[in-house]
Coordinates of C-alpha atoms in Angstrom, one line a residue:
Chain S
M1431 CA 21.6 15.8 20.4
D1432 CA 19.2 13.4 18.7
E1433 CA 20.3 11.2 15.8
F1434 CA 17.9 9.5 13.4
V1435 CA 18.1 6.1 12.0
E1436 CA 18.8 7.2 8.4
I1437 CA 18.5 3.8 6.8
E1438 CA 17.9 0.4 8.4
F1439 CA 20.3 -1.5 6.2
E1440 CA 23.2 1.0 5.9
D1441 CA 25.9 -1.6 6.2
E1442 CA 24.4 -3.8 3.5
L1443 CA 23.8 -0.8 1.3
F1444 CA 27.2 0.9 1.6
G1445 CA 29.1 -2.4 2.0
I1446 CA 28.4 -3.6 -1.5
S1447 CA 28.9 -0.2 -3.1
S1448 CA 32.1 1.0 -1.5
V1449 CA 34.1 0.4 -4.7
N1450 CA 32.2 3.1 -6.6
K1451 CA 33.6 6.5 -5.9
I1452 CA 32.7 9.9 -7.2
S1453 CA 35.8 11.4 -8.6
N1454 CA 34.8 15.1 -8.2
P1455 CA 37.7 16.7 -6.2
Y1456 CA 35.5 19.6 -5.1
L1457 CA 33.2 17.1 -3.3
G1458 CA 36.1 15.8 -1.3
Y1459 CA 37.2 19.3 -0.5
T1460 CA 33.7 20.4 0.6
V1461 CA 33.3 17.4 2.9
F1462 CA 36.7 18.1 4.5
R1463 CA 36.2 21.8 4.9
L1464 CA 32.7 21.3 6.3
L1465 CA 33.9 18.9 9.0
E1466 CA 36.8 21.2 9.7
E1467 CA 34.6 24.3 10.0
F1468 CA 31.6 23.0 11.9
D1469 CA 32.0 22.3 15.7
Q1470 CA 32.2 18.6 16.1
R1471 CA 30.1 18.8 19.3
F1472 CA 27.2 19.8 17.0
M1473 CA 27.8 17.2 14.4
S1474 CA 26.2 13.8 14.0
K1475 CA 25.6 11.5 11.1
T1476 CA 22.1 12.9 10.5
R1477 CA 23.3 16.5 10.8
F1478 CA 26.2 15.8 8.5
Y1479 CA 24.0 14.4 5.8
K1480 CA 21.5 17.3 6.0
I1481 CA 24.2 20.1 6.2
L1482 CA 26.2 18.6 3.3
F1483 CA 23.0 18.4 1.2
L1484 CA 22.1 22.1 2.0
V1485 CA 25.7 23.2 1.2
Y1486 CA 25.5 21.2 -2.1
Q1487 CA 22.3 23.0 -3.0
R1488 CA 23.8 26.4 -2.2
L1489 CA 26.9 25.7 -4.2
K1490 CA 24.8 24.6 -7.2
K1491 CA 23.1 28.1 -7.0
R1492 CA 26.6 29.6 -7.1
G1493 CA 27.5 27.5 -10.2
I1494 CA 29.5 24.8 -8.6
N1495 CA 28.2 21.2 -8.9
I1496 CA 30.1 19.0 -6.4
Q1497 CA 28.0 16.0 -7.5
L1498 CA 26.9 14.9 -4.1
P1499 CA 25.8 11.2 -4.3
Y1500 CA 22.5 10.9 -2.3
F1501 CA 19.0 9.6 -2.4
W1502 CA 15.8 10.6 -0.8
Y1503 CA 14.6 8.7 2.2
R1504 CA 12.5 9.2 5.4
W1505 CA 14.4 12.1 7.0
G1506 CA 15.4 13.8 3.8
D1507 CA 18.6 13.0 2.0
V1508 CA 20.9 10.0 2.7
V1509 CA 24.4 10.6 1.5
C1510 CA 26.2 7.6 0.0
V1511 CA 29.2 8.1 2.2
S1512 CA 31.0 5.1 0.8
S1513 CA 31.0 6.8 -2.6
L1514 CA 32.5 10.0 -1.4
P1515 CA 36.1 10.7 -2.7
V1516 CA 37.4 11.1 0.9
N1517 CA 37.1 8.4 3.5
V1518 CA 34.6 9.5 6.2
E1519 CA 34.8 7.6 9.4
F1520 CA 32.1 7.8 12.0
I1521 CA 33.5 7.9 15.6
K1522 CA 31.0 6.7 18.1
Y1523 CA 30.6 9.2 20.9
G1524 CA 27.9 9.3 23.5
G1525 CA 25.2 7.6 21.4
M1526 CA 26.2 9.7 18.3
H1527 CA 28.3 8.9 15.3
I1528 CA 30.6 11.9 14.6
P1529 CA 31.9 12.1 11.1
H1530 CA 35.6 12.6 10.7
V1531 CA 37.9 12.8 7.6
I1532 CA 41.5 11.8 8.3
K1533 CA 43.2 12.7 5.1
K1534 CA 43.1 16.2 3.6
P1535 CA 42.2 16.1 -0.1
E1536 CA 45.1 16.9 -2.4
N1537 CA 45.6 20.3 -3.7
G1538 CA 45.3 21.4 -7.4
L1539 CA 41.9 22.8 -7.2
E1540 CA 40.9 26.1 -8.8
P1541 CA 41.4 28.9 -6.1
E1542 CA 38.3 30.7 -7.2
K1543 CA 36.1 27.7 -6.7
K1544 CA 37.8 26.8 -3.4
E1545 CA 37.1 30.3 -2.2
K1546 CA 33.4 30.0 -3.1
I1547 CA 33.2 26.7 -1.3
D1548 CA 34.9 28.2 1.8
E1549 CA 32.5 31.1 1.8
T1550 CA 29.5 29.0 1.4
I1551 CA 30.5 26.7 4.3
K1552 CA 31.2 29.7 6.5
L1553 CA 27.8 31.2 5.8
A1554 CA 26.2 27.7 6.3
K1555 CA 27.9 27.5 9.7
L1556 CA 26.4 30.8 10.7
D1557 CA 22.8 29.8 10.0
L1558 CA 22.8 26.0 10.2
E1559 CA 25.1 25.1 13.1
K1560 CA 22.7 26.2 15.8
K1561 CA 19.6 24.7 14.2
S1562 CA 18.1 21.6 15.8
T1563 CA 18.2 18.3 13.8
E1564 CA 14.5 18.6 13.2
E1565 CA 15.0 22.1 11.9
L1566 CA 17.7 20.9 9.6
I1567 CA 15.4 18.2 8.3
D1568 CA 12.7 21.0 7.7
E1569 CA 15.3 22.9 5.6
V1570 CA 16.1 19.8 3.6
Y1571 CA 12.4 19.0 3.1
K1572 CA 12.0 22.3 1.3
F1573 CA 13.7 20.5 -1.6
A1574 CA 11.5 17.4 -1.3
P1575 CA 10.7 16.0 -4.8
T1576 CA 7.1 15.2 -4.0
E1577 CA 4.5 17.3 -2.2
F1578 CA 3.1 14.2 -0.7
Q1579 CA 6.1 13.5 1.5
K1580 CA 5.9 17.0 2.9
E1581 CA 2.2 16.5 3.8
F1582 CA 2.9 13.0 5.2
R1583 CA 5.7 14.3 7.4
E1584 CA 3.3 16.9 8.8
F1585 CA 0.6 14.3 9.2
R1586 CA 2.9 12.0 11.2
K1587 CA 3.9 14.9 13.4
Y1588 CA 0.3 15.6 14.3
L1589 CA -0.3 11.9 14.9
D1590 CA 2.7 11.7 17.2
Q1591 CA 1.5 14.8 19.1
D1592 CA -2.1 13.4 19.3
N1593 CA -3.3 16.5 17.5
T1594 CA -6.4 14.8 16.1
T1595 CA -8.0 17.8 14.6
N1596 CA -5.0 18.8 12.4
A1597 CA -4.3 15.1 11.6
L1598 CA -7.9 14.8 10.3
L1599 CA -7.6 17.9 8.2
K1600 CA -4.3 16.6 6.7
I1601 CA -6.0 13.5 5.4
S1602 CA -7.6 15.3 2.5
D1603 CA -4.2 16.8 1.5
L1604 CA -2.6 13.3 1.7
F1605 CA -5.3 12.0 -0.5
E1606 CA -5.0 14.8 -3.0
K1607 CA -1.2 14.8 -3.2
F1608 CA -0.5 11.0 -3.4
P1609 CA 1.7 10.5 -6.5
K1610 CA -0.3 7.6 -7.9
D1611 CA 1.4 7.4 -11.2
E1612 CA 4.9 6.9 -9.7
F1613 CA 3.7 4.8 -6.8
E1614 CA 1.2 2.7 -8.7
E1615 CA 1.6 -0.5 -6.7
L1616 CA 1.2 1.3 -3.4
H1617 CA -1.9 3.4 -4.5
P1618 CA -4.5 0.7 -3.8
I1619 CA -3.2 0.1 -0.4
F1620 CA -3.0 3.8 0.3
L1621 CA -6.7 4.1 -0.6
R1622 CA -7.5 1.4 2.0
L1623 CA -5.4 3.3 4.6
I1624 CA -7.4 6.5 4.2
P1625 CA -10.7 5.4 5.7
L1626 CA -8.9 3.6 8.5
L1627 CA -7.1 6.8 9.5
R1628 CA -10.3 8.8 9.3
Y1629 CA -12.2 6.3 11.4
G1630 CA -9.5 5.9 14.0
L1631 CA -9.0 9.6 14.4
E1632 CA -12.6 10.5 14.4
K1633 CA -13.4 7.9 17.0
R1634 CA -10.1 8.6 18.8
K1635 CA -9.4 4.9 18.8
F1636 CA -6.5 2.6 17.9
P1637 CA -3.8 5.3 18.1
E1638 CA -0.9 2.8 18.4
E1639 CA -2.2 0.7 15.5
L1640 CA -2.5 3.7 13.3
R1641 CA 1.0 4.8 14.2
E1642 CA 2.4 1.4 13.4
L1643 CA 0.5 1.2 10.2
T1644 CA 1.6 4.7 8.9
D1645 CA 5.1 3.9 10.0
L1646 CA 5.2 0.8 7.9
F1647 CA 3.5 2.6 5.0
W1648 CA 6.2 5.4 5.2
D1649 CA 8.9 2.8 5.3
I1650 CA 7.7 1.2 2.1
F1651 CA 7.0 4.5 0.4
C1652 CA 10.6 5.6 1.1
K1653 CA 12.1 2.6 -0.6
K1654 CA 10.5 3.6 -3.9
L1655 CA 11.3 7.2 -3.2
A1656 CA 15.0 6.2 -3.1
I1657 CA 14.7 4.5 -6.4
L1658 CA 13.0 7.4 -8.0
Y1659 CA 14.8 10.4 -6.5
N1660 CA 18.5 10.3 -6.2
E1661 CA 21.4 12.1 -7.8
N1662 CA 25.0 11.1 -8.7
V1663 CA 24.8 7.6 -7.1
P1664 CA 27.5 5.7 -8.9
F1665 CA 25.9 2.3 -8.4
D1666 CA 22.5 0.9 -9.2
L1667 CA 20.0 1.5 -6.3
L1668 CA 17.3 -0.5 -8.0
P1669 CA 18.3 -4.0 -7.1
I1670 CA 18.9 -3.0 -3.5
F1671 CA 15.6 -1.3 -3.0
E1672 CA 13.2 -3.0 -5.4
G1673 CA 13.1 -6.4 -3.6
K1674 CA 12.6 -4.7 -0.3
Y1675 CA 9.8 -2.5 -1.8
K1676 CA 8.0 -5.5 -3.2
E1677 CA 8.3 -7.5 0.1
G1678 CA 7.2 -4.4 1.9
I1679 CA 4.0 -4.1 -0.1
I1680 CA 3.0 -7.7 0.9
Q1681 CA 3.8 -6.9 4.5
L1682 CA 1.8 -3.7 4.4
R1683 CA -1.2 -5.4 2.8
D1684 CA -1.3 -7.9 5.7
K1685 CA -1.0 -5.1 8.2
V1686 CA -3.8 -3.1 6.5
R1687 CA -6.0 -6.2 6.7
E1688 CA -5.2 -6.6 10.3
V1689 CA -6.1 -3.0 11.2
E1690 CA -9.1 -3.2 8.9
N1691 CA -10.4 -6.2 10.9
L1692 CA -9.9 -4.3 14.1
I1693 CA -11.8 -1.3 12.8
L1694 CA -14.5 -3.5 11.2
D1695 CA -15.1 -5.2 14.6
D1696 CA -15.6 -1.7 16.1
F1697 CA -17.8 -0.4 13.3
A1698 CA -21.4 -0.9 14.1
V1699 CA -23.8 -1.5 11.2
L1700 CA -26.9 0.5 12.0
E1701 CA -29.5 -1.7 10.5
S1702 CA -28.9 -5.4 9.8
N1703 CA -29.5 -6.4 6.2
S1704 CA -29.7 -2.7 5.5
E1705 CA -31.0 -1.2 2.3
S1706 CA -27.5 0.3 1.7
Q1707 CA -26.0 -3.1 1.7
S1708 CA -28.6 -4.4 -0.7
I1709 CA -28.0 -1.4 -3.1
L1710 CA -24.2 -2.0 -2.8
E1711 CA -24.6 -5.7 -3.6
K1712 CA -26.8 -5.2 -6.6
H1713 CA -24.3 -2.9 -8.2
L1714 CA -21.3 -5.0 -7.1
E1715 CA -22.8 -8.0 -8.8
K1716 CA -23.0 -6.2 -12.1
F1717 CA -19.4 -5.2 -11.6
L1718 CA -18.2 -8.7 -10.7
E1719 CA -20.0 -10.1 -13.7
S1720 CA -18.6 -7.5 -16.1
K1721 CA -15.1 -8.1 -14.9
G1722 CA -15.3 -11.9 -15.0
Y1723 CA -15.1 -12.6 -11.3
L1724 CA -18.2 -14.8 -11.4
Chain H
M594 CA -22.5 -35.2 0.2
N595 CA -18.9 -33.9 -0.2
L596 CA -18.4 -30.7 -2.0
F597 CA -15.3 -28.9 -3.2
H598 CA -15.8 -25.2 -3.8
D599 CA -14.1 -23.1 -6.5
T600 CA -13.0 -19.5 -5.8
N601 CA -16.0 -17.9 -7.6
V602 CA -18.3 -19.7 -5.1
L603 CA -16.5 -18.0 -2.3
I604 CA -16.7 -14.7 -4.0
A605 CA -20.5 -15.0 -4.6
Y606 CA -21.0 -16.1 -1.0
C607 CA -18.9 -13.4 0.6
F608 CA -19.7 -10.4 -1.7
I609 CA -23.1 -10.8 -3.1
Q610 CA -24.9 -13.4 -0.9
D611 CA -28.1 -11.4 -0.7
R612 CA -28.2 -11.1 -4.5
W613 CA -27.8 -14.9 -4.8
K614 CA -30.5 -15.6 -2.4
G615 CA -30.7 -19.3 -1.7
K616 CA -28.0 -20.4 -4.0
A617 CA -24.6 -20.0 -2.5
E618 CA -26.1 -20.2 1.0
A619 CA -28.1 -23.3 0.2
I620 CA -25.2 -25.2 -1.2
L621 CA -23.0 -24.3 1.7
K622 CA -25.6 -25.6 4.2
D623 CA -24.4 -27.6 7.1
D624 CA -25.9 -31.0 5.9
F625 CA -23.1 -31.2 3.4
T626 CA -19.4 -31.6 4.0
H627 CA -17.4 -28.8 2.5
F628 CA -13.8 -28.7 1.2
T629 CA -11.6 -26.3 -0.7
S630 CA -7.9 -25.9 -1.1
D631 CA -5.1 -23.4 -0.2
K632 CA -5.0 -22.3 -3.9
V633 CA -8.7 -21.3 -3.7
I634 CA -8.2 -19.4 -0.5
N635 CA -5.1 -17.6 -1.9
E636 CA -6.9 -16.8 -5.1
F637 CA -9.9 -15.5 -3.1
L638 CA -7.7 -13.2 -1.0
E639 CA -6.1 -11.8 -4.2
K640 CA -9.5 -11.3 -5.8
E641 CA -10.7 -9.6 -2.6
D642 CA -7.8 -7.2 -2.9
E643 CA -8.7 -6.5 -6.5
I644 CA -12.4 -6.0 -5.7
I645 CA -11.6 -3.6 -2.9
K646 CA -9.2 -1.7 -5.2
D647 CA -11.5 -1.6 -8.3
F648 CA -14.8 -1.1 -6.6
Y649 CA -14.9 -0.4 -2.9
S650 CA -12.0 2.0 -2.9
K651 CA -13.8 4.1 -5.5
I652 CA -16.4 4.8 -2.8
V653 CA -13.6 6.1 -0.6
N654 CA -12.3 8.1 -3.5
L655 CA -15.7 9.9 -3.8
S656 CA -16.0 10.4 -0.1
E657 CA -12.6 12.1 0.0
R658 CA -13.5 14.3 -3.0
I659 CA -16.5 15.4 -1.1
Y660 CA -14.5 16.2 2.0
K661 CA -12.2 18.2 -0.2
S662 CA -14.9 20.1 -2.1
G663 CA -15.4 23.8 -1.5
K664 CA -19.1 23.5 -0.8
D665 CA -20.5 23.0 2.7
N666 CA -23.9 21.6 1.7
F667 CA -25.4 19.9 -1.3
N668 CA -29.0 20.4 -2.5
V669 CA -31.1 17.8 -4.2
D670 CA -30.5 19.5 -7.6
E671 CA -26.8 18.9 -7.2
K672 CA -27.1 15.1 -7.2
N673 CA -25.8 14.9 -10.8
K674 CA -22.7 16.9 -9.9
I675 CA -21.9 14.5 -7.1
I676 CA -22.5 11.5 -9.4
K677 CA -20.1 13.0 -11.9
K678 CA -17.4 13.2 -9.3
A679 CA -17.6 9.4 -8.9
D680 CA -15.5 7.0 -10.9
K681 CA -17.5 5.5 -13.8
E682 CA -17.7 2.0 -12.4
I683 CA -19.7 3.1 -9.3
R684 CA -21.9 5.9 -10.8
P685 CA -25.1 3.7 -10.9
L686 CA -24.5 2.7 -7.3
I687 CA -24.0 6.3 -6.2
A688 CA -27.0 7.5 -8.2
E689 CA -29.2 4.9 -6.4
F690 CA -27.6 5.6 -3.0
L691 CA -28.1 9.4 -3.4
D692 CA -31.7 8.8 -4.3
K693 CA -32.6 6.4 -1.6
K694 CA -30.3 7.0 1.3
V695 CA -29.6 10.7 1.4
T696 CA -31.9 13.5 2.7
Y697 CA -31.3 16.9 1.2
P698 CA -29.9 19.4 1.8
V699 CA -27.0 17.4 3.1
S700 CA -23.8 18.7 4.6
K701 CA -20.6 17.6 3.0
K702 CA -19.4 16.0 6.3
I703 CA -22.6 13.9 6.6
L704 CA -22.5 12.9 2.9
A705 CA -18.8 12.0 3.0
E706 CA -19.3 10.0 6.2
S707 CA -22.3 8.1 4.9
L708 CA -20.2 7.0 1.9
Q709 CA -17.4 6.0 4.2
N710 CA -20.0 4.0 6.2
L711 CA -21.2 2.4 3.0
Y712 CA -17.6 1.3 2.4
F713 CA -17.2 -0.1 5.9
E714 CA -20.6 -1.8 5.9
G715 CA -19.8 -3.6 2.6
L716 CA -16.4 -4.6 3.9
K717 CA -17.7 -5.7 7.3
T718 CA -20.4 -7.9 5.8
E719 CA -17.9 -9.5 3.4
R720 CA -15.4 -10.2 6.2
A721 CA -18.1 -11.7 8.5
R722 CA -19.3 -14.0 5.7
Y723 CA -15.7 -15.0 5.0
E724 CA -15.1 -15.9 8.6
N725 CA -18.4 -17.9 8.6
L726 CA -17.3 -19.6 5.4
R727 CA -13.9 -20.6 6.8
Q728 CA -15.6 -22.4 9.6
K729 CA -17.8 -24.4 7.2
F730 CA -14.8 -26.0 5.6
K731 CA -13.9 -29.4 7.1
E732 CA -10.5 -29.2 5.4
I733 CA -8.5 -26.7 3.3
H734 CA -6.6 -29.2 1.2
C735 CA -2.9 -28.6 0.4
R736 CA -1.9 -30.8 -2.5
L737 CA 1.7 -32.1 -2.4
K738 CA 1.5 -34.4 -5.4
E739 CA 2.0 -33.2 -9.0
Y740 CA 0.0 -34.6 -11.9
P741 CA 1.9 -33.5 -15.0
K742 CA 0.1 -35.8 -17.4
L743 CA -3.3 -34.8 -16.3
E744 CA -2.3 -31.2 -16.2
S745 CA -1.2 -31.4 -19.8
Q746 CA -4.4 -33.1 -20.8
L747 CA -6.4 -30.3 -19.1
E748 CA -4.3 -27.7 -20.9
Q749 CA -5.0 -29.5 -24.2
L750 CA -8.7 -29.3 -23.5
G751 CA -8.3 -25.5 -23.4
I752 CA -8.2 -24.8 -19.7
H753 CA -5.4 -22.3 -19.9
N754 CA -5.2 -20.8 -16.5
G755 CA -2.6 -23.1 -15.1
N756 CA -2.0 -21.9 -11.6
R757 CA -5.7 -21.2 -11.1
D758 CA -8.3 -23.4 -12.9
R759 CA -6.1 -26.4 -13.6
G760 CA -4.4 -26.3 -10.2
I761 CA -7.7 -26.1 -8.4
L762 CA -9.3 -28.9 -10.4
L763 CA -6.2 -31.1 -9.6
D764 CA -6.5 -30.1 -5.9
A765 CA -10.1 -31.5 -5.9
H766 CA -8.9 -34.6 -7.9
D767 CA -6.1 -35.2 -5.4
L768 CA -8.4 -34.8 -2.4
A769 CA -10.9 -37.3 -3.8
I770 CA -8.1 -39.9 -4.4
L771 CA -6.5 -39.4 -0.9
K772 CA -9.8 -39.6 0.9
G773 CA -11.3 -42.3 -1.3
F774 CA -14.7 -40.6 -1.3
T775 CA -17.2 -39.2 -3.9
L776 CA -16.5 -35.6 -4.4
N777 CA -18.5 -32.9 -6.3
F778 CA -16.9 -29.8 -7.7
V779 CA -18.9 -26.6 -7.3
S780 CA -18.2 -23.6 -9.5
L781 CA -19.8 -20.7 -11.5
D782 CA -17.2 -21.0 -14.3
D783 CA -18.8 -21.5 -17.8
D784 CA -15.8 -23.4 -19.1
L785 CA -15.7 -25.8 -16.2
C786 CA -19.4 -26.3 -15.7
Q787 CA -20.6 -26.4 -19.3
E788 CA -18.0 -26.5 -22.1
F789 CA -15.5 -28.9 -20.7
R790 CA -17.7 -30.6 -18.1
N791 CA -17.8 -34.1 -19.7
E792 CA -14.1 -34.2 -20.6
I793 CA -13.1 -33.0 -17.1
L794 CA -15.3 -35.7 -15.5
N795 CA -13.7 -38.3 -17.7
L796 CA -10.2 -37.3 -16.7
L797 CA -10.5 -36.6 -13.0
E798 CA -11.8 -38.4 -10.0
L799 CA -14.8 -36.1 -9.6
N800 CA -18.3 -37.3 -9.4
E801 CA -20.0 -34.2 -10.7
I802 CA -19.5 -30.5 -11.6
I803 CA -22.3 -28.4 -10.1
D804 CA -23.0 -25.1 -11.7
L805 CA -24.1 -22.9 -8.8
R806 CA -26.0 -20.6 -11.1
Y807 CA -28.5 -23.3 -11.9
Y808 CA -28.5 -25.1 -8.6
S809 CA -31.9 -25.7 -7.1
G810 CA -31.2 -28.2 -4.4
F811 CA -30.5 -31.9 -4.4

């Protein structure tokens, strides 16, 4: 069973935040019951995060808010395990990290709520346990806070499958759905990315470079996503992610320039000193003068 | 002749060389020895990003809007609709481009692609000129020494942009002292070339400040 790298700096993130716990007793009970109910052979860190998130959403619909602390990232939600009221240990087994709770949460919970949690977990086991990790991520993505991330995930799938036709069709959706107000700093770089993707896909060139570039873009996008979209996290995510987001933007700008140069080397200007270039420069000059560049 | 080039000279050379026929190209000719500084290069790269963002990317924006439009073809009487889809800053460019470079009726794919090609062509020309320019510089000076007194005098003159204008002038001053040669500063900036020219020349080890806009050869 595959496991995804949920977050690259998990130790750093959860190490500094382990003192802040959510005190909701139903959260502890849900985690314990979920791990008790689900077959451990089908559990991994990624699956645990996704299933717990889906159970949290289902419980909310039934009027129970267990206050799951999580933030959005690349593969959907990342649960702040260090902030859970029960200690979850991950036991390494065959390349996977299997979550495990040693101590059963104390009693004193309302029986009616406990019953609803038990029922929800049993139902979740029936329809979620046999799903692949990708399918679980698909389920979580139904709750994605921005349309763009759904489109981008699709786009990346097409790119990985070398499905050029569908990837090209997706570009327009990416362009349309980019949340430019929330990701203001990233928007200009995103606009430079679009023609590179179109060119590379249309010419069927530079597939590795495009994958690396979009991977880096996604990585940076998710850092801001975590800052913007999270719930119940009992510590400040901003100082953890903001610096990495800003550094990432500089790194991404360099990478865009690198791929731009590759594509520009490949791009053949049809006529030298062309009329188009002359038209462009005439209007660019006016723009540069009006904006004080000259 | 030794020349130290300000950021705006690099911008004129790389972005609108054809429109500045003779000027930026003539002053950057190989008979002269050319210098600049790390601050100029960094500022140029920042400005390049801004120009791409505020001008070039708007062409991409329009190209994508056309890809996304419901229509398959555009007729000549729909030019105004296309122009209206463009951001304000590039509307005159698009109007001229649609008049001179597009044959109607045009399919949305061809129109969107030709706009994308315009974007790449502009960028490619600019990058090629930048590479050419980098090779012309004998040295990109990195100043280690600080000149707090001179900096404060420049500030008092009214040269407010500390990290940029003052820093770049001091880079040129430092280079002239270190090399012990006569150095001319080339710029398009009104303040530096006209308003504060005499005061700057009195303060710094610069031989002359050349205004590229009025340059007609030595």
